[in-house]
CSV table of C-alpha atoms in Angstrom, one decimal:
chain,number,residue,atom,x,y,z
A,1,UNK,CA,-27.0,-31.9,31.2
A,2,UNK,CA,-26.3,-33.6,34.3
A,3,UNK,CA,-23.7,-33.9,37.2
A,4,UNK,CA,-22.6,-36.8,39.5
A,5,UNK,CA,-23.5,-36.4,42.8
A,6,UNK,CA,-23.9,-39.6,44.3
A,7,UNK,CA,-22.7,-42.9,42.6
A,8,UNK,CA,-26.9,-43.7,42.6
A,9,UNK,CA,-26.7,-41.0,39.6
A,10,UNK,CA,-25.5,-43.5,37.6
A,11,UNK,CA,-27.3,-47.1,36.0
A,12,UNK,CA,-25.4,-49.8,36.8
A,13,UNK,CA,-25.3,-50.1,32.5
A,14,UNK,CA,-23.6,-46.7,32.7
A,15,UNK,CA,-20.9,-47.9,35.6
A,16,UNK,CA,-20.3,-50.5,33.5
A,17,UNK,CA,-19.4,-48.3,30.6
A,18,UNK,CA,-17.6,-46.0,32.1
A,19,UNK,CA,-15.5,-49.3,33.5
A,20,UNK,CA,-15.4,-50.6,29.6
A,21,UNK,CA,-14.6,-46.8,28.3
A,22,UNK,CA,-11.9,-46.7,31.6
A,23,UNK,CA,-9.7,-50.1,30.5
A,24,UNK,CA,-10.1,-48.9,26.2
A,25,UNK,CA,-7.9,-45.8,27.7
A,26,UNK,CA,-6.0,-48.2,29.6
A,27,UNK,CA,-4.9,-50.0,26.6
A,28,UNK,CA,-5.4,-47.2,23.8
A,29,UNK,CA,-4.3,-44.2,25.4
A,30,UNK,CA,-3.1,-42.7,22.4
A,31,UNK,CA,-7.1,-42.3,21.3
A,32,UNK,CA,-7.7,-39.5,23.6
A,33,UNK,CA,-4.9,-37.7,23.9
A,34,UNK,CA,-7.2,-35.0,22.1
A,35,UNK,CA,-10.8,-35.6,23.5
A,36,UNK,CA,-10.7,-32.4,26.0
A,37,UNK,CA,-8.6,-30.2,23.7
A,38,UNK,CA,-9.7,-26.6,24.8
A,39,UNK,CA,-12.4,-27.8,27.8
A,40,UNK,CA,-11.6,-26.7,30.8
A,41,UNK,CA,-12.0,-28.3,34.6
A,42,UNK,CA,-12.5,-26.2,37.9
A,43,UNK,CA,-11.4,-28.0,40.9
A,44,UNK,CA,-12.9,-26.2,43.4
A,45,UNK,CA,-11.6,-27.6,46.9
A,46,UNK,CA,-12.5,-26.8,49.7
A,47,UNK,CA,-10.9,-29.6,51.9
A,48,UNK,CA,-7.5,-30.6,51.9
A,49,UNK,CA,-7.0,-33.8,49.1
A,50,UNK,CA,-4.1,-34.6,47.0
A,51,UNK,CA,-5.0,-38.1,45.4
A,52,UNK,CA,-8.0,-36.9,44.2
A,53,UNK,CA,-7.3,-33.0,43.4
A,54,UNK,CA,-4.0,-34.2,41.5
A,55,UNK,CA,-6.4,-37.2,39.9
A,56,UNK,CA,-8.7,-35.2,38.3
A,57,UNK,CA,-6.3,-32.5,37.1
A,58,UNK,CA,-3.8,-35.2,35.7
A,59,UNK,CA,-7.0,-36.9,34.3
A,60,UNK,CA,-8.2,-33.8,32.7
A,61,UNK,CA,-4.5,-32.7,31.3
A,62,UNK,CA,-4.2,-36.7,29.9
A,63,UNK,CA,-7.4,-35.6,28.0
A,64,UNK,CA,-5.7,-33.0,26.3
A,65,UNK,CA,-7.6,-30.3,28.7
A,66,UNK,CA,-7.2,-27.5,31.0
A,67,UNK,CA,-7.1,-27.1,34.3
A,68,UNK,CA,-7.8,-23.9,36.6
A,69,UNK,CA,-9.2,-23.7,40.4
A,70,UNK,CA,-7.7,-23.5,44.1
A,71,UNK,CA,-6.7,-26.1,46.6
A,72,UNK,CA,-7.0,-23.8,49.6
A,73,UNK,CA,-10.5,-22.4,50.6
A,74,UNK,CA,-8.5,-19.5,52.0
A,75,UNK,CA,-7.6,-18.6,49.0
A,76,UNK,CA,-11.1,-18.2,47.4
A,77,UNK,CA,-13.9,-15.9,47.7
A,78,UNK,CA,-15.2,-18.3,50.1
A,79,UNK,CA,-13.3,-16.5,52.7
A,80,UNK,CA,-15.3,-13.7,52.6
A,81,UNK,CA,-18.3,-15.1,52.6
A,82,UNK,CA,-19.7,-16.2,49.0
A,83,UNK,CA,-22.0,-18.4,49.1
A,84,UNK,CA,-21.4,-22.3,47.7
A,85,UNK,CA,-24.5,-21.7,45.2
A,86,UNK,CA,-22.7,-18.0,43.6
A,87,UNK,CA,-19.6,-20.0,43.9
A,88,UNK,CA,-20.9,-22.3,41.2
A,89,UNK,CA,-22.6,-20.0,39.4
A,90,UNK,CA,-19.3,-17.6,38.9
A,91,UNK,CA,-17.2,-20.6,38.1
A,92,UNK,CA,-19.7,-21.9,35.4
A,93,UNK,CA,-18.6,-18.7,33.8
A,94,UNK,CA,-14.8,-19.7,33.2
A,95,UNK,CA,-15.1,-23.7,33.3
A,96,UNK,CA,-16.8,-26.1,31.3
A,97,UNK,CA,-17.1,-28.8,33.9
A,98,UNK,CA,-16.4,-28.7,37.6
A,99,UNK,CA,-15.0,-30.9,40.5
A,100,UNK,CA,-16.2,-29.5,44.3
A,101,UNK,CA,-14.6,-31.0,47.8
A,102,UNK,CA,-16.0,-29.3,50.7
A,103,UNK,CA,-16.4,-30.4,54.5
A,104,UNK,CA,-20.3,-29.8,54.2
A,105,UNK,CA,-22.6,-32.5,53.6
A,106,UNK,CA,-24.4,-31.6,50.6
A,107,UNK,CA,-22.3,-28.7,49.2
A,108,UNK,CA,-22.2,-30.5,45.7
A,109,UNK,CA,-25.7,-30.7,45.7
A,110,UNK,CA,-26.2,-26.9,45.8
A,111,UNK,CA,-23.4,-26.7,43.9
A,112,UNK,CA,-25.3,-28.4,40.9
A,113,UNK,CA,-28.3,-26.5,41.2
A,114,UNK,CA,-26.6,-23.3,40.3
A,115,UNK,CA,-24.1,-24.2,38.2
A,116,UNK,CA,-24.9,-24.4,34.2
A,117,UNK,CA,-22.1,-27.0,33.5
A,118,UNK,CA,-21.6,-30.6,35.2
A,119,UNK,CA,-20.7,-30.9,38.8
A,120,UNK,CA,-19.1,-33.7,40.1
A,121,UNK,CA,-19.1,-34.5,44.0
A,122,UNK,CA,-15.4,-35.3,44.8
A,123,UNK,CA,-16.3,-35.8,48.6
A,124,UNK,CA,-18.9,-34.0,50.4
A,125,UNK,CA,-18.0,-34.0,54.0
A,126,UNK,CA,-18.7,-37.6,56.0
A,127,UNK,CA,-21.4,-37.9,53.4
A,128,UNK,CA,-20.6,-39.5,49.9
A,129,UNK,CA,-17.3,-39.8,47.5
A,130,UNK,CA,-18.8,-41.4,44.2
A,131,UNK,CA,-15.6,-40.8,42.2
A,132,UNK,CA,-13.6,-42.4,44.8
A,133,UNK,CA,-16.2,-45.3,44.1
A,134,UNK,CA,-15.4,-45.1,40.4
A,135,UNK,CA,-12.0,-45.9,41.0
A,136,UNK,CA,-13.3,-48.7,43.6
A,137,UNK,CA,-14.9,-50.7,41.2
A,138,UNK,CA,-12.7,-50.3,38.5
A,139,UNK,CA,-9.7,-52.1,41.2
A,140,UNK,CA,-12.7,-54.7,41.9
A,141,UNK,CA,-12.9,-55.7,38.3
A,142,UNK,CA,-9.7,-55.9,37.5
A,143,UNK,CA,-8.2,-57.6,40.4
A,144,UNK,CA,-11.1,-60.0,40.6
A,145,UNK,CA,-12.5,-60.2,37.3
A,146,UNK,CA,-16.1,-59.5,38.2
A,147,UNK,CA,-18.2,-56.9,40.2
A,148,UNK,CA,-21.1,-59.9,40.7
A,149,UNK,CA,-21.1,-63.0,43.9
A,150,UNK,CA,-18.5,-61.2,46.0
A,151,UNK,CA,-18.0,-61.0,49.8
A,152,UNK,CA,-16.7,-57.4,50.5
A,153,UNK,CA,-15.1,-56.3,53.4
A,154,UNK,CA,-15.7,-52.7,55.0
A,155,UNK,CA,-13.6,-52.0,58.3
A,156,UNK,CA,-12.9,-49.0,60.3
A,157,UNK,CA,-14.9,-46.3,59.9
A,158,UNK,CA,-18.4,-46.5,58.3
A,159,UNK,CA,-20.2,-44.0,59.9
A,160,UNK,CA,-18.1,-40.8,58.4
A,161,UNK,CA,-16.8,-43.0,55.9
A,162,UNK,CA,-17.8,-41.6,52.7
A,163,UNK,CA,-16.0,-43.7,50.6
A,164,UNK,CA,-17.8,-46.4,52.1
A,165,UNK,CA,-21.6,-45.3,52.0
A,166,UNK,CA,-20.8,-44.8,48.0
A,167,UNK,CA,-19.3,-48.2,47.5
A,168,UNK,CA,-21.6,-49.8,49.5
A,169,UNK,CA,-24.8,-48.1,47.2
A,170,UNK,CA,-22.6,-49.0,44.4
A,171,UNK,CA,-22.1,-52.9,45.0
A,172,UNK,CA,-25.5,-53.3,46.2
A,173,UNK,CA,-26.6,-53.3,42.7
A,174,UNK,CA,-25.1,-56.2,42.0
A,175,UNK,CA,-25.5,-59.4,41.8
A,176,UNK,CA,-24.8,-62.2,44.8
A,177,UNK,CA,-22.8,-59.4,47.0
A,178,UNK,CA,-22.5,-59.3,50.5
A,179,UNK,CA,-21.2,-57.3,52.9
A,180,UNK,CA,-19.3,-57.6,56.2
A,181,UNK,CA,-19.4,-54.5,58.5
A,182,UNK,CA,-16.6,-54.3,60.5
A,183,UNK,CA,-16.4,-51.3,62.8
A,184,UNK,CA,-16.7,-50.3,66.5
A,185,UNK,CA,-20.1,-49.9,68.0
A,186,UNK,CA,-19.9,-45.3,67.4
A,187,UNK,CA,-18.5,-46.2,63.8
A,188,UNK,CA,-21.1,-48.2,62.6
A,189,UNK,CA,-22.9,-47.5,58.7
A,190,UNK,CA,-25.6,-44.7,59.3
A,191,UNK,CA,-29.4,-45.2,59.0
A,192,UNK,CA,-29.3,-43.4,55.4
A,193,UNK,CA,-27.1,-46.6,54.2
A,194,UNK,CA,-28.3,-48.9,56.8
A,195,UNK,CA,-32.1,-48.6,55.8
A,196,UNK,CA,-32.2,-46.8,52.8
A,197,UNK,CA,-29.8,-49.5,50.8
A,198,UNK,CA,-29.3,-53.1,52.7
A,199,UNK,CA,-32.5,-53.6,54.6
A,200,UNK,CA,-34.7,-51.6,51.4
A,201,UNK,CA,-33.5,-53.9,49.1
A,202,UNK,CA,-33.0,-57.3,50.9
A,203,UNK,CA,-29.0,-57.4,50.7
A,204,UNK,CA,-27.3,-59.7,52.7
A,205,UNK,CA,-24.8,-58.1,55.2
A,206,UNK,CA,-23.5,-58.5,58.7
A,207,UNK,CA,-22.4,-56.4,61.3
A,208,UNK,CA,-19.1,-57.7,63.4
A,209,UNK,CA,-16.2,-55.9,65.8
A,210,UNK,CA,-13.9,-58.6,64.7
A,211,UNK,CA,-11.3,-57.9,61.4
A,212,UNK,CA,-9.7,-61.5,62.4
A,213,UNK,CA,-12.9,-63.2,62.0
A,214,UNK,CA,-14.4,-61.8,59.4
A,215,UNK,CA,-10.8,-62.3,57.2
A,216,UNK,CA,-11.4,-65.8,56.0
A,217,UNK,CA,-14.5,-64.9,54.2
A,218,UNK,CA,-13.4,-62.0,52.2
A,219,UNK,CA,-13.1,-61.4,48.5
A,220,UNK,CA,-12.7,-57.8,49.5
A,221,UNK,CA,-11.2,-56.0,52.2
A,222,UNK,CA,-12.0,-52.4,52.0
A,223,UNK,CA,-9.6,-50.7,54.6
A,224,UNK,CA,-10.8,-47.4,56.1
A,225,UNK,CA,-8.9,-44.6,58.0
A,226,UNK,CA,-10.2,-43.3,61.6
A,227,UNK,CA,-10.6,-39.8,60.0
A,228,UNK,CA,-9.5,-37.1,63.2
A,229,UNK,CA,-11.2,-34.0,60.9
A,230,UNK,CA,-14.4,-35.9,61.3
A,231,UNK,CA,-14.6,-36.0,65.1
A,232,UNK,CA,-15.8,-33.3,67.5
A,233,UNK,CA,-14.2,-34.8,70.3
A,234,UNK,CA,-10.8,-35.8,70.6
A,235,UNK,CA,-10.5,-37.9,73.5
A,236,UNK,CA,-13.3,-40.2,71.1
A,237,UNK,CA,-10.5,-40.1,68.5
A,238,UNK,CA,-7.9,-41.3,70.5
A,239,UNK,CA,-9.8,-44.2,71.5
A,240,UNK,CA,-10.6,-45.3,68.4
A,241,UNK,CA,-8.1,-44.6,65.7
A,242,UNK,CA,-6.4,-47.7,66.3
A,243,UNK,CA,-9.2,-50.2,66.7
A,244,UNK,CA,-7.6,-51.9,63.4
A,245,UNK,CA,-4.8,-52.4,62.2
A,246,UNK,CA,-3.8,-54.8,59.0
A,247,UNK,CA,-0.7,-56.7,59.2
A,248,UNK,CA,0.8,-59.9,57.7
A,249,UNK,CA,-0.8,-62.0,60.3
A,250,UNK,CA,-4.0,-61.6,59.2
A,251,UNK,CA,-3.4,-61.3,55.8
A,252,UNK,CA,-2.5,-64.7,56.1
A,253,UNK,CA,-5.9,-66.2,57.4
A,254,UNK,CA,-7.0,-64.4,54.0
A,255,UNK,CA,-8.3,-66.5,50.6
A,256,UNK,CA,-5.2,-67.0,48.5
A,257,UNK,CA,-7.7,-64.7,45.3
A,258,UNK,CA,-8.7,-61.7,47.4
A,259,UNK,CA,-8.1,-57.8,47.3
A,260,UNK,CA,-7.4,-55.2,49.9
A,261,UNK,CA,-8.2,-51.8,48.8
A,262,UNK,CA,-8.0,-48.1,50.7
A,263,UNK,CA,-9.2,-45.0,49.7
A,264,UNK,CA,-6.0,-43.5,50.9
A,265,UNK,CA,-4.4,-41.9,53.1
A,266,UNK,CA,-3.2,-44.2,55.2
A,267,UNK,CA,-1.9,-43.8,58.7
A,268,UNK,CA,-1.3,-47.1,60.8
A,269,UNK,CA,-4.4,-49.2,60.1
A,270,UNK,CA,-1.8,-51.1,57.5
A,271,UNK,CA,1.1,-52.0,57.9
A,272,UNK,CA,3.7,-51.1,55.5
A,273,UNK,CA,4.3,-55.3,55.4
A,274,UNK,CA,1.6,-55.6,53.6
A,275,UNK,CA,2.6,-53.4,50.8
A,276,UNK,CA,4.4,-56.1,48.9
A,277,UNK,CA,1.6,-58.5,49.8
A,278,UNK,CA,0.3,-59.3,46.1
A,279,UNK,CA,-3.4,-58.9,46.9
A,280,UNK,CA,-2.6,-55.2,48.3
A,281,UNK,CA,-4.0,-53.0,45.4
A,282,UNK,CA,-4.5,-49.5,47.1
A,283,UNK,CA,-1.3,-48.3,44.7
A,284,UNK,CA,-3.1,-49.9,41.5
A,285,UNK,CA,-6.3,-48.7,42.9
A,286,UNK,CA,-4.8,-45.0,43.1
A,287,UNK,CA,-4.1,-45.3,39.2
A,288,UNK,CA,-7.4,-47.0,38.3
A,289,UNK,CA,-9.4,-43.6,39.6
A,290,UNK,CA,-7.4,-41.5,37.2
A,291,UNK,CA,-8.6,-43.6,34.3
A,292,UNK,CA,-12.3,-43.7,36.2
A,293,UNK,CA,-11.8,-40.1,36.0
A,294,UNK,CA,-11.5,-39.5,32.8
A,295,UNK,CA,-13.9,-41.7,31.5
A,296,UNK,CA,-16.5,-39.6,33.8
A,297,UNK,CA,-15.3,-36.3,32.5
A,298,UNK,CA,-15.4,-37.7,28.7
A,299,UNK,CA,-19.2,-38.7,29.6
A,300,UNK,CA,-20.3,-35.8,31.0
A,301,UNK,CA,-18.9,-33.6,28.8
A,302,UNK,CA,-20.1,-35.3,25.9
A,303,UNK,CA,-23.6,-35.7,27.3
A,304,UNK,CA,-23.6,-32.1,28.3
A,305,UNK,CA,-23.0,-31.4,24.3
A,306,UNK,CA,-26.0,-32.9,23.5
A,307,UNK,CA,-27.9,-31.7,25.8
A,308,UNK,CA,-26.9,-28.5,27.5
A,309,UNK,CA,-29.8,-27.3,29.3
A,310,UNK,CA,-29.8,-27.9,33.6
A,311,UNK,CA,-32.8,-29.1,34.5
A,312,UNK,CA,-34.9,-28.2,37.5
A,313,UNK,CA,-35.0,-29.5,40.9
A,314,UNK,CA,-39.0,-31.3,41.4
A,315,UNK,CA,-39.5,-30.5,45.0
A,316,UNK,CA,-43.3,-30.3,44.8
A,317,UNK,CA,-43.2,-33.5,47.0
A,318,UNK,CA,-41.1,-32.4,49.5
A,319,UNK,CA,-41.8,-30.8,53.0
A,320,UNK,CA,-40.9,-27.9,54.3
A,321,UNK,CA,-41.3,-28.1,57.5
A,322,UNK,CA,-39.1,-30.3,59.0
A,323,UNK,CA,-36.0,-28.7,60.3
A,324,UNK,CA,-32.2,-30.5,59.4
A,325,UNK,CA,-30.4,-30.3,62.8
A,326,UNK,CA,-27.0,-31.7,61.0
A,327,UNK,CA,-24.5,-29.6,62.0
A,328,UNK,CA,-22.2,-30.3,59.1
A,329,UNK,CA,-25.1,-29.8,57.0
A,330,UNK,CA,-24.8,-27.3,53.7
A,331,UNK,CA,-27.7,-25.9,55.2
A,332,UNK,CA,-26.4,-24.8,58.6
A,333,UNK,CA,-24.2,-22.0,56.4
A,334,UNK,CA,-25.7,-21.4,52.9
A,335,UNK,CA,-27.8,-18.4,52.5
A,336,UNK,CA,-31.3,-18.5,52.3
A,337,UNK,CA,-31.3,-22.3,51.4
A,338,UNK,CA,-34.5,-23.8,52.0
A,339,UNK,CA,-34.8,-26.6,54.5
A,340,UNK,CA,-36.2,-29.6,52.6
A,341,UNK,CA,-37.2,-32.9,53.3
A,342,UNK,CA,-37.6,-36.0,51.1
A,343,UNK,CA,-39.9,-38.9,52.3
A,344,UNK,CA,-37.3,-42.3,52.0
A,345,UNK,CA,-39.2,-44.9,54.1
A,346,UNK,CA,-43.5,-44.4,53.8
A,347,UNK,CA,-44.0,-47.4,56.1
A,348,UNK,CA,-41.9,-45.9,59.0
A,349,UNK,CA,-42.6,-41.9,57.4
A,350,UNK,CA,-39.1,-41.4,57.3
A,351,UNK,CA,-37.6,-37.9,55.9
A,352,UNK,CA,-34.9,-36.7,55.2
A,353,UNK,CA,-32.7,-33.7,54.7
A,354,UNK,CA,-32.3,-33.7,50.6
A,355,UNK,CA,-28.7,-32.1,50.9
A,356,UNK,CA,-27.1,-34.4,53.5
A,357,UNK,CA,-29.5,-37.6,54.3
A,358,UNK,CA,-30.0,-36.8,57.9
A,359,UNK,CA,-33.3,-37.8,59.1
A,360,UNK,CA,-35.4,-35.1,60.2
């Protein structure tokens, strides 16, 4: 049995199926109208959503499923203090696979050490979103016919952008992509992306301040929101949340074939102008991560079938003593968690935290 944590949990062989397993529902959704029939999903969140909560429960109910779970960390034992790893072990009880939001970096993680059925990460704070991804590269191949020799486009905010740091470790797998980083110089991708993915593995990216420049080169223009929850300081906030904004002008120094995506929501950084703009696929892209969705809980489930035992977490390599200082960090909160450290660069002896990335 396994869960999805981060998109890396997955081959690029197995994102490609789920994408071929994704468009057979697409086209043959009367063949698994019955696949989930008495399975239920928890959706345990934590953080305010509404694409992705109502995704996964309209993916799971498509499926022919159940749904049970809370929307509102207020209204869950939580509130009183339970911890995130007896929150997973409680709900394993009732559920047969589980979807977790929650504001602190590495929550999931715990989450899926404790739990006795699949976890799947549906946003950890500004740390990863690899279902979000799913539904990402699902739009990608459909609106441009191929995942492989692409320029893509990230803007706005990279640093707590955690649908960017998945679709970047996604695409980087790939064939002939590049990247264009276009952000502020206090939004820019973190280290953990930065070093652990581009410069590790030799792709080809830049780093610019400039949407109108960077426009004419795009396949891909992956539009990001200046998130307020993200930010400890509010006069930082109000500086930056409007650093970009998309309109018709600059969709026009666009390629005639390209795509502009958004995790959603939106508040200014496009324009509703651009909404009939035929290369604006946020909407399709919204649809696409229900089908994603249930291709991932079809795969899960079926692999946890055949193999229901949770394995282990190895962490005879890891050190102890290094301390996470993250203070969105699971570890900040959880009870008696271990501080851990993972060794991610020998030639610089880099570590870092295993539950959020931060190097310690």
């Amino acid at each position: 049995m396994r869960s999805l944590i981060s998109i890396l949990d997955f081959s690029v062989e197995e994102l490609d199926k789920l994408i071929s397993t994704a468009k057979d529902i697409i086209v043959h959704p009367e063949n698994y109208v019955e696949k989930c029939r008495h399975k239920k999903l928890a959706t345990l969140f934590f953080e305010p959503s509404t694409r992705t909560r109502l995704s996964f429960e309209a993916a799971m109910l498509e499926l022919g499923g159940d749904v049970l779970g809370f929307s509102d960390s207020n209204s869950s034992s939580a509130a009183k203090g339970e911890s995130m790893a007896d929150t997973a072990a409680v709900l394993s009880c009732y559920a047969d696979i589980m979807a977790i939001r929650h504001p602190r970096e590495g929550a999931p993680y715990v989450a899926s050490n404790n739990a006795t059925i699949p976890v799947i990460n549906a946003g950890d704070g500004g740390h990863n979103h690899p279902t979000q991804t799913l539904a990402d590269i699902l739009t990608i191949s459909r609106e441009m016919g191929r995942l492989n020799d692409l320029t893509v486009g990230l803007c706005g905010d990279l640093k707590y952008g955690r649908t960017v740091h998945s679709l970047i470790e996604a695409m980087a797998r790939y064939t002939g992509v590049k990247f264009v980083l276009i952000s502020p110089e206090e939004l820019k991708v973190p280290g953990f992306i930065r070093f652990n993915v581009l410069e590790r593995y030799g792709i080809p990216y830049q780093e610019v301040s400039s949407l109108e420049d960077a426009m004419p080169k795009l396949d891909v223009l992956y539009m990001t929101r200046i998130q307020r929850e993200r930010f400890d300081c509010a006069e930082t906030y109000e500086r930056l949340k409007d650093s970009y904004i998309l309109d018709t002008a600059k969709m026009s120094q666009a390629k005639e074939k390209m795509c502009v995506l958004h995790p959603l929501p939106r508040v200014n950084e496009i324009s509703v102008a651009v909404d009939s703009d035929p290369r604006a696929a946020y909407f399709r892209q919204v649809l696409n991560g229900k089908y994603m969705r249930m291709a991932l809980i079809l795969m899960l489930l079926e692999e946890a079938q055949r193999d229901p035992i949770r394995r282990g977490v190895d962490t005879s390599g890891y050190l102890r003593d290094r301390v996470c200082t993250n203070p969105k960090c699971i570890c900040q909160v959880e009870q008696e968690l271990p501080q851990l450290a993972k060794l991610t660069d020998p030639e610089a002896n880099i570590y870092r935290c295993i539950y959020c990335e931060s190097k310690v």
